XYZ file of C-alpha atoms in Angstrom:
504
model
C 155.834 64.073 -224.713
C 155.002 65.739 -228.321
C 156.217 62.301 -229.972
C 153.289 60.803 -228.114
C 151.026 63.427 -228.764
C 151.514 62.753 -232.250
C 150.902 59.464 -231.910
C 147.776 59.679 -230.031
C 146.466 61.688 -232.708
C 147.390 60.040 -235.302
C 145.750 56.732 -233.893
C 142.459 58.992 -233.508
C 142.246 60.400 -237.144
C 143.046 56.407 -237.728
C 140.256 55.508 -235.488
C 138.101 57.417 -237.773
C 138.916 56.480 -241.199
C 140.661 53.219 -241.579
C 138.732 50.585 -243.172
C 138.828 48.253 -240.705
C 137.146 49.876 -238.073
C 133.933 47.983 -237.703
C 130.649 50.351 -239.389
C 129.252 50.882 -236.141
C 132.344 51.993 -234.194
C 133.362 54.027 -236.995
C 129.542 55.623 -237.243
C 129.730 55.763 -233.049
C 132.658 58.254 -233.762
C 130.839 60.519 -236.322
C 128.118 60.791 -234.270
C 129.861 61.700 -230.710
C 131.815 63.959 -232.690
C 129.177 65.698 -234.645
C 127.202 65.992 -231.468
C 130.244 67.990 -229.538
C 130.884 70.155 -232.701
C 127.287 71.464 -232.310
C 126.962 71.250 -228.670
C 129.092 74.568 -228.639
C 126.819 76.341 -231.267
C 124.024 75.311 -229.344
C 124.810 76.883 -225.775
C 127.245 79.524 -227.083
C 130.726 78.456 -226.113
C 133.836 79.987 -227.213
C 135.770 76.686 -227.013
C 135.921 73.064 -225.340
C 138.389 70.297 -224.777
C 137.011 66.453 -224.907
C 138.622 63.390 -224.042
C 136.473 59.619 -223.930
C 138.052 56.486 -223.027
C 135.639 53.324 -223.477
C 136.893 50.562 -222.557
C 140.066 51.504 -221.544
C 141.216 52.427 -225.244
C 141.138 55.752 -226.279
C 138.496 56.684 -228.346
C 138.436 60.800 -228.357
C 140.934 63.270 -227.710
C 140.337 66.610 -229.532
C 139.470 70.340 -229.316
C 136.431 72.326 -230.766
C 136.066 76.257 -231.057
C 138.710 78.919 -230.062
C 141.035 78.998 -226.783
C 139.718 83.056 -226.768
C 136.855 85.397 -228.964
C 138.509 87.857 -231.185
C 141.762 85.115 -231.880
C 142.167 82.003 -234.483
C 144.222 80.073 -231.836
C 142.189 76.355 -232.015
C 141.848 74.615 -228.216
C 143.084 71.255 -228.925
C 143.617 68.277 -226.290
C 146.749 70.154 -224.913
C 145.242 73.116 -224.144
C 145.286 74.180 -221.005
C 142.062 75.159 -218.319
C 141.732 75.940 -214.677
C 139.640 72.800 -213.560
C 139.202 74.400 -210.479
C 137.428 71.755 -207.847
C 138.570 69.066 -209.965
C 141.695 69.294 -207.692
C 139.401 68.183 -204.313
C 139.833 64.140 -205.230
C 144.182 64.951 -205.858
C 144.333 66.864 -202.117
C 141.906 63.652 -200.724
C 144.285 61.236 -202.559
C 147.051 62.977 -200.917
C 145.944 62.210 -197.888
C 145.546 58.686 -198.227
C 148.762 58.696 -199.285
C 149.667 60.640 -196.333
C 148.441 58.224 -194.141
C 150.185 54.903 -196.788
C 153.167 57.465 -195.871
C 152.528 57.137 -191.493
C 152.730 60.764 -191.431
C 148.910 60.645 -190.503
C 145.383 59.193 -190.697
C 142.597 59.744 -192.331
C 140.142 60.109 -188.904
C 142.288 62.154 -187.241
C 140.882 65.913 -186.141
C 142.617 68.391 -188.521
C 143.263 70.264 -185.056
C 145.875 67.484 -184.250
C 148.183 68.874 -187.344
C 146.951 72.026 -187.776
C 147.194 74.239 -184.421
C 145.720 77.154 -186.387
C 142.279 75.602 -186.783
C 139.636 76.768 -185.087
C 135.660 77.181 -186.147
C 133.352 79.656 -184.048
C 132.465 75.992 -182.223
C 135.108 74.464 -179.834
C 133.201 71.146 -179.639
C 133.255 71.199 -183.871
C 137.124 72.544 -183.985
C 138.173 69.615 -181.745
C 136.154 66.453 -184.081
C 136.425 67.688 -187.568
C 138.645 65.440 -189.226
C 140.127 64.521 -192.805
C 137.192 62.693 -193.952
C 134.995 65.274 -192.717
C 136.343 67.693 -194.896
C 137.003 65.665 -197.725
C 133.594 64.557 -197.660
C 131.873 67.793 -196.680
C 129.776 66.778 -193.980
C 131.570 69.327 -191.588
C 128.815 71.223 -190.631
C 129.178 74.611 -192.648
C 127.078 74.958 -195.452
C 127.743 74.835 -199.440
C 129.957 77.749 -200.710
C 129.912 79.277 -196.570
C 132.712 81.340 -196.131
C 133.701 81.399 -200.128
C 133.857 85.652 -199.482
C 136.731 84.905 -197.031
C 139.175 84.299 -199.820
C 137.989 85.092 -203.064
C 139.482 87.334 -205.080
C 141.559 88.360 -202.010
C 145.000 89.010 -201.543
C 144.916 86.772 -198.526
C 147.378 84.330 -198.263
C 146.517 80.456 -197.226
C 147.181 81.335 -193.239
C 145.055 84.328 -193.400
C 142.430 82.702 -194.843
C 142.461 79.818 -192.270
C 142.399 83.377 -189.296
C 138.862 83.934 -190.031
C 137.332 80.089 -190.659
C 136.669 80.934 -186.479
C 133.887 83.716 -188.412
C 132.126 81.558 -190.769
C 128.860 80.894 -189.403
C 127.828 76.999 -188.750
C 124.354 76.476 -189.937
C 124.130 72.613 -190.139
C 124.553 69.856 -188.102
C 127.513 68.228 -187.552
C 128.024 64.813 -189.972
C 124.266 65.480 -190.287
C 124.018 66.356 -193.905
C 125.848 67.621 -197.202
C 127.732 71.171 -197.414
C 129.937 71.618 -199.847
C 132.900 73.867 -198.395
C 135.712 74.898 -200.103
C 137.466 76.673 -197.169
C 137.291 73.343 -195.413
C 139.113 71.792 -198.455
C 141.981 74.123 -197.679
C 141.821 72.848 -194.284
C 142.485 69.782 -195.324
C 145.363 70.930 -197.266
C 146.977 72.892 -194.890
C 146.767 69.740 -192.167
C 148.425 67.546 -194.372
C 151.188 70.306 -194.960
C 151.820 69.984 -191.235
C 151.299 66.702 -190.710
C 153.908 65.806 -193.865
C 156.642 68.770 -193.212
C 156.150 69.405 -196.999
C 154.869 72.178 -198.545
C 151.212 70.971 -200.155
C 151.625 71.559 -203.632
C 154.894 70.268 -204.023
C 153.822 66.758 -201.978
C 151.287 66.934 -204.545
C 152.957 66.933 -207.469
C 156.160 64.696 -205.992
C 153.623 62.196 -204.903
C 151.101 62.007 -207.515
C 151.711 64.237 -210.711
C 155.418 63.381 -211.253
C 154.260 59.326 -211.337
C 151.671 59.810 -213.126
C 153.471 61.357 -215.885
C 151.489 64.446 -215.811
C 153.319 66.867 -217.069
C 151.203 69.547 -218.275
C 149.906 69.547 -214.441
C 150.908 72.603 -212.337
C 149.569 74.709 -209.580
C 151.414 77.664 -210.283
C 149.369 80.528 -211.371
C 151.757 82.620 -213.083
C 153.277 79.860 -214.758
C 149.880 78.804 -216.540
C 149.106 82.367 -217.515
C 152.649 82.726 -219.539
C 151.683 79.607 -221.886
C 150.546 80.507 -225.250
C 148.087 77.386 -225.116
C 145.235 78.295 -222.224
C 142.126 78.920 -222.841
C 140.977 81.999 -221.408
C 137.522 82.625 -219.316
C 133.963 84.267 -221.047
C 131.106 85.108 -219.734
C 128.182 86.312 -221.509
C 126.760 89.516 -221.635
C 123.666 90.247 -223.512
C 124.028 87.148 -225.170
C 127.635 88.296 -226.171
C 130.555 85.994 -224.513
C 133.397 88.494 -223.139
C 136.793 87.447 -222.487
C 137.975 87.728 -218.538
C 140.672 87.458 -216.381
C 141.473 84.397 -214.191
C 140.871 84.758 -210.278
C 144.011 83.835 -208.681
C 142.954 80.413 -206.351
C 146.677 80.482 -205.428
C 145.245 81.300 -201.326
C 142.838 77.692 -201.691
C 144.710 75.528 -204.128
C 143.606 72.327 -202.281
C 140.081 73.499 -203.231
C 140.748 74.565 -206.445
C 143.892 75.734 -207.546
C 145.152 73.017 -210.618
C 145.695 73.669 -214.277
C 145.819 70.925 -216.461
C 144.287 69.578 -219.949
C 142.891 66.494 -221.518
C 145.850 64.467 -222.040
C 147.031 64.692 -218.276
C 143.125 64.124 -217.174
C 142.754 61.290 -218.938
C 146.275 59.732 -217.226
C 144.038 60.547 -214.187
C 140.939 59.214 -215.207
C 142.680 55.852 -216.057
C 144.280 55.878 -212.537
C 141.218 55.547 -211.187
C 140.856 51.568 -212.335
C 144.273 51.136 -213.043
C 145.927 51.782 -209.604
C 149.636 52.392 -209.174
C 150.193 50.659 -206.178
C 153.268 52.424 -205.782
C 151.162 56.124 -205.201
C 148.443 54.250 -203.417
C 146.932 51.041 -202.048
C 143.854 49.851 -203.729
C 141.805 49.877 -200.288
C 142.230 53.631 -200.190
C 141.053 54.196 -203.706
C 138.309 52.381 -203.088
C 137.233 54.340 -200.067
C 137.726 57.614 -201.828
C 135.120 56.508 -204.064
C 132.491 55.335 -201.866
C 129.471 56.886 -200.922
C 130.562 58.748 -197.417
C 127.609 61.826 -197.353
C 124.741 61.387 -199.183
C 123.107 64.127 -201.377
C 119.968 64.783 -202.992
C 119.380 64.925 -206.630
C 119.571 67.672 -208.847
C 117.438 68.955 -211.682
C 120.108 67.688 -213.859
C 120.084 64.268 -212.283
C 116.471 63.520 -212.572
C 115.288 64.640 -216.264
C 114.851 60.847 -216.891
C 113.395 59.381 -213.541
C 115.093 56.586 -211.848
C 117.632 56.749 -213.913
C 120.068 57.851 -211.488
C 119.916 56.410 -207.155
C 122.452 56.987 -204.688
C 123.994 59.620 -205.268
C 126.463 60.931 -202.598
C 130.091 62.400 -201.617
C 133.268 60.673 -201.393
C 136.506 61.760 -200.777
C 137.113 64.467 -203.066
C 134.354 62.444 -206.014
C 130.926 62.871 -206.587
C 129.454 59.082 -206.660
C 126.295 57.624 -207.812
C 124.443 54.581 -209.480
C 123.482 55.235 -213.036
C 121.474 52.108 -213.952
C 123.197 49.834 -211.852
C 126.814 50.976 -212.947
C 129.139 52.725 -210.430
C 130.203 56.403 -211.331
C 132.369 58.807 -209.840
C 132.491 62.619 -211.054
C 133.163 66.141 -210.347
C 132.646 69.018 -211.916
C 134.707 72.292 -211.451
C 133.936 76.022 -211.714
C 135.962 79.052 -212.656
C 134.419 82.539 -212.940
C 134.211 81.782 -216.821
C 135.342 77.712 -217.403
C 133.514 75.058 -215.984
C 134.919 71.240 -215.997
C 133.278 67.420 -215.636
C 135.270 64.603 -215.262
C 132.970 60.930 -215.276
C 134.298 57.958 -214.328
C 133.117 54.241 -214.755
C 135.820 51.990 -213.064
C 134.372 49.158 -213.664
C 133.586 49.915 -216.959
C 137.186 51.053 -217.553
C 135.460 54.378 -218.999
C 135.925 58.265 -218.698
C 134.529 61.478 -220.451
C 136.985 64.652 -220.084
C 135.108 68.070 -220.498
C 136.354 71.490 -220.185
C 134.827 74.539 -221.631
C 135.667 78.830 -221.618
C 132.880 79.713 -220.122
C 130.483 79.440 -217.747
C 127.718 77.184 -218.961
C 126.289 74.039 -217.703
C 127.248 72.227 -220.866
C 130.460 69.893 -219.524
C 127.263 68.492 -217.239
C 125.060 68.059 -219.806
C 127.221 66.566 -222.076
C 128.628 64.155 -219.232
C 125.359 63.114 -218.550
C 124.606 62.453 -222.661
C 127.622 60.330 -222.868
C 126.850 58.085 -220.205
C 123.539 57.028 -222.095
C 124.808 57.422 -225.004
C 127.354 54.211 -224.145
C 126.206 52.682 -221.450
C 122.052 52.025 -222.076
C 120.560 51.203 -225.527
C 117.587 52.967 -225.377
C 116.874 56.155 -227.253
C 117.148 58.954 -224.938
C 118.170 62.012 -226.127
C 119.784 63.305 -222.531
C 121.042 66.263 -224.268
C 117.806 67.149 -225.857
C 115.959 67.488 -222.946
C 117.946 69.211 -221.073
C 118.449 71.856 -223.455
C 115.070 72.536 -223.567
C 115.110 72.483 -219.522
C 117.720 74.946 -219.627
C 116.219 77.394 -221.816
C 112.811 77.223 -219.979
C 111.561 81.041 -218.650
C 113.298 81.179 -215.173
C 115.555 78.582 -215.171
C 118.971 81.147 -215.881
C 119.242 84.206 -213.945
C 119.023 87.732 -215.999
C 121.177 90.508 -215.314
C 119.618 93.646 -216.951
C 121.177 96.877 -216.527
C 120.010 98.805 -213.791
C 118.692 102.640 -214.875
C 120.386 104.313 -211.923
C 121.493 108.227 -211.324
C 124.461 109.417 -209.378
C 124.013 109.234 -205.615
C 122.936 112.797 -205.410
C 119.420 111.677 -203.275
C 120.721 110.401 -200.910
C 123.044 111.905 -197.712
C 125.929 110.424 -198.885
C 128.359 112.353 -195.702
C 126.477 109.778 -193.455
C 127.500 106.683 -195.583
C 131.108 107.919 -196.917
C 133.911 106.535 -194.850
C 135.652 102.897 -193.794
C 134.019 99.901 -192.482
C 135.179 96.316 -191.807
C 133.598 92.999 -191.958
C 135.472 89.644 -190.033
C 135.403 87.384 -193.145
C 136.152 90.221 -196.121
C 137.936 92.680 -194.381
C 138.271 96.591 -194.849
C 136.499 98.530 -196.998
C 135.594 102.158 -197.841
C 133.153 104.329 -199.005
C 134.207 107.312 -200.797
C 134.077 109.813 -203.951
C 136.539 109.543 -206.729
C 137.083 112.740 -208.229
C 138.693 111.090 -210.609
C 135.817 108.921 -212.295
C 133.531 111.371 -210.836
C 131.370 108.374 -208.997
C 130.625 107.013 -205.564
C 132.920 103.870 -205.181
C 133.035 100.794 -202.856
C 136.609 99.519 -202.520
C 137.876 96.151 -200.733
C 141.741 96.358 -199.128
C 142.232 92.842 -199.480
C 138.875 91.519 -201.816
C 139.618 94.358 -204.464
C 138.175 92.130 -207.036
C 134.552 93.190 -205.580
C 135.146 96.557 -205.504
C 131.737 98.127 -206.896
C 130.267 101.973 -208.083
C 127.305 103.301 -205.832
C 124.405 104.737 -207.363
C 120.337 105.447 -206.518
C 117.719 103.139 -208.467
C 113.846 104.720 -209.503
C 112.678 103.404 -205.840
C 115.514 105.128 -204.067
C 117.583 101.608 -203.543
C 121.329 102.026 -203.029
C 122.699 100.056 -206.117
C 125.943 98.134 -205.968
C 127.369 97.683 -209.644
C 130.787 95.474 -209.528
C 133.320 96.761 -211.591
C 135.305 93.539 -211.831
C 132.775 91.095 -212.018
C 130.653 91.039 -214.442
C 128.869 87.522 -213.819
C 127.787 89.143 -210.408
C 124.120 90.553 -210.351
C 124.176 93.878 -209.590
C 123.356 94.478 -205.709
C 121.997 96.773 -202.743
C 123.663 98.198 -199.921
C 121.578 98.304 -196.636
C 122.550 100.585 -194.174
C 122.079 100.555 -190.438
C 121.531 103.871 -188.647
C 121.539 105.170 -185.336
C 119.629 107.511 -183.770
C 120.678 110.487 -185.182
C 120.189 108.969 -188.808
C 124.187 108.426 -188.769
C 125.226 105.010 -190.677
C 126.595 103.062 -188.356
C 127.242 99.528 -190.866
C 125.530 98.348 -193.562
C 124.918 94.897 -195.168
C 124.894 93.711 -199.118
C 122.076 91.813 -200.691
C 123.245 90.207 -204.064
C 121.172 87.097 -204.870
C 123.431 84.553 -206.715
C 124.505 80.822 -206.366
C 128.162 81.035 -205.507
C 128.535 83.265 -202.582
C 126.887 84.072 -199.352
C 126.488 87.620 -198.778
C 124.247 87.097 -196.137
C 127.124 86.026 -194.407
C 129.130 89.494 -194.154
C 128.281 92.909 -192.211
C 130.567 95.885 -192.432
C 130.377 97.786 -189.033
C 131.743 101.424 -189.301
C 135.470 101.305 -187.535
């Protein structure tokens, strides 16, 4: 594997300077490559991995920046990242194969395989199947139930207990909601269905041909390397290293590690089938338009650009001027990914970054005009200036707040539980001298209580820092005694409406 490291980057320095590479392929190079060196001065990333194929020759495979701020080590194409829901279109794959396999198929209920399953809707636990889940159209809506597992020492089967809690908000087949804890339902049905543990059917059936060997799904194994890239997130405009959240409890969601080399093996499967893994009727099913979706502000900065845009199994896919594309993009608490696909093209762009910016969109987005229309758009112009409009990021100032000396604190102290994140209590720590919040099994939102200028019960998280700070609402009775309370914390990832702690 190192010899052919070598050798793929010794064909790209090649690519660049031998005199035989025609002027404009050679100045096509200098460009793209000036343009990703910058990109991460321009939106303040620590580090990023890149990887192009056009047509179906390799024409990129390097690192820019540092794997971590504060350390010299370079991220290069082997470094590793979490790529997070870039791990959806392997578990739908696997279940195609599955089915190649006769150990299922793909319309059956995931109640057929997995006994476990239930939702809060007997009708809905007895018709979801695989390509409901795999193509979100399930019912539950985007990130529902995400508090149910995250950051929580829950195992898989725990998580799967409270699904039956998760509120269902949508329709039935009747629109888009993208749900990881269905994902894991998915995951978990195959498991059953296959009598094989999931990640190792994974990697047997699809990692191990592929030749992807930097590919893993164990946790503890990635965070040994001495080649990962580790998570930022900025605060006051300064990035700050992290740890990784554990996905261990939803790998089928999000769990993979991997880097540019394997994901461009992957990529390339995509048009180049190996019809040993999979039949090419499957593939082409996973990437057909199954839910729609509507369009984003990143998808219409240049009107009519971009039609038909939907979910597949486990791929994003749309029409960009007429051309086919399938994507995904993947999010860590501090590394976000994009993968972009153009079968027919025989074309893929590879982009992971350290933190959490929008930039492996944006630049996804740049490279598909920048090879596949002629006209001079500057994609990656615009939407910097989009980006950086007033409003269009969310702040998090600190929060002036005293110690929770105004309010009666002996009729909020004590333990509470909530069906989807569990037990929690309420109590001083002598120790830090403070009023803490602390999670049995979600310890990673365990917060510090304190009392704004307008009297608000302030939630601060002490382990996530990308988390606006929030309130906590109680509920009284009668007598003024708290009997639950509920936490307001306005954010895109997770549904706090969605939890209430009653006093036990």
């Amino acid at each position: 594997m190192k010899k052919l490291i070598s050798i793929l980057l010794i064909s790209l320095v090649a690519f660049a300077c031998r005199k035989n590479v025609p002027e404009s392929a050679e100045k096509k190079f200098h460009s793209v490559d000036s343009l990703l060196a910058k990109s991460i001065e321009d939106w303040n990333v620590p580090g990023m991995a890149v990887g192009i194929i056009v047509n179906d020759t390799l024409f990129l495979a390097k690192g820019y920046g540092v794997t971590q701020i504060g350390k010299r080590t370079t991220v290069t194409d082997t470094t590793l990242f979490g790529i997070a829901s870039l791990t959806k279109s392997f578990t739908a794959l696997a279940v195609g194969i599955g089915q190649m396999k006769g150990f299922l198929t793909i319309e059956d209920p995931l109640k057929k395989h997995l006994k476990q399953f239930e939702t809060s809707n007997d009708s809905l636990t007895r018709s979801i199947s695989f390509v409901d889940a795999l193509s979100h159209r399930t019912g539950f809506s985007t990130f529902s139930g995400d508090l149910s597992w995250y950051g929580s020492l829950k195992s898989k089967s725990q998580v799967m207990e409270v699904v039956k809690n998760i509120p269902v908000s949508n329709g039935f087949r009747s629109g888009y909601g993208y749900n990881n804890v269905m994902f894991l339902a998915a995951g978990m049905a195959l498991e059953k269905a296959t009598n094989q543990n999931y990640e190792d059917f994974v990697s047997n059936s699809i990692l191990s041909p592929l030749d992807m060997q930097f590919t893993t799904f164990s946790y503890s194994q990635s965070m040994e390397g001495d080649n990962i890239a580790t998570p930022h997130i900025i605060v006051n405009d300064i990035n700050k290293p992290i740890e990784y959240v554990d996905w261990t409890n939803m790998s089928p969601s999000g769990g993979l590690f991997s880097n540019v080399q394997d994901m461009l093996k992957w990529a390339r499967f995509q048009w180049d089938c190996d019809t040993s893994v999979i039949d090419n009727a499957f593939l082409e099913y996973q990437h057909s338009l199954v839910t729609p979706q509507k369009l984003s502000w990143f998808d219409i900065l240049l009107p009519n650009s971009i039609s038909n845009k939907g979910y597949g199994l486990g791929w994003e896919v749309m029409d960009f001027y007429g051309n086919k594309v399938i994507m995904h993009n993947g999010g860590l608490d501090g590394m976000i990914s994009q993968l972009v696909v153009v079968p027919e093209k025989k074309m893929a762009f590879v982009i992971f970054v350290n933190s959490s910016s929008p930039l492996p969109l944006v630049l996804g987005y740049e490279l598909l005009y920048q090879f596949l229309k002629d006209e001079k758009f500057s994609y990656y112009a615009e939407s910097f200036k989009k980006f950086h409009e007033p409003g269009m990021t969310d702040s998090n100032p600190d929060t002036l707040y005293h110690a929770l000396e105004s309010f009666d604190f002996e009729r909020l102290k004590g333990f509470y539980s909530d069906n989807l994140m569990g037990d929690v209590e309420i109590a001083y720590n002598t120790k830090e001298n403070n009023i803490e919040l602390t999670f049995s099994q979600a310890q990673l939102f365990d917060g510090v209580l304190g009392i704004d200028s307008s009297h608000n019960i302030i939630l601060e998280w002490k382990k996530i820092s990308s988390l606006p700070k929030g309130k906590i609402i109680p509920s009284k009775g009668k007598d003024g005694f708290v009997t639950g309370f509920r936490i307001i914390c306005p954010n895109p990832d997770f549904r706090f409406e969605e939890v209430y702690f009653n006093r036990k």
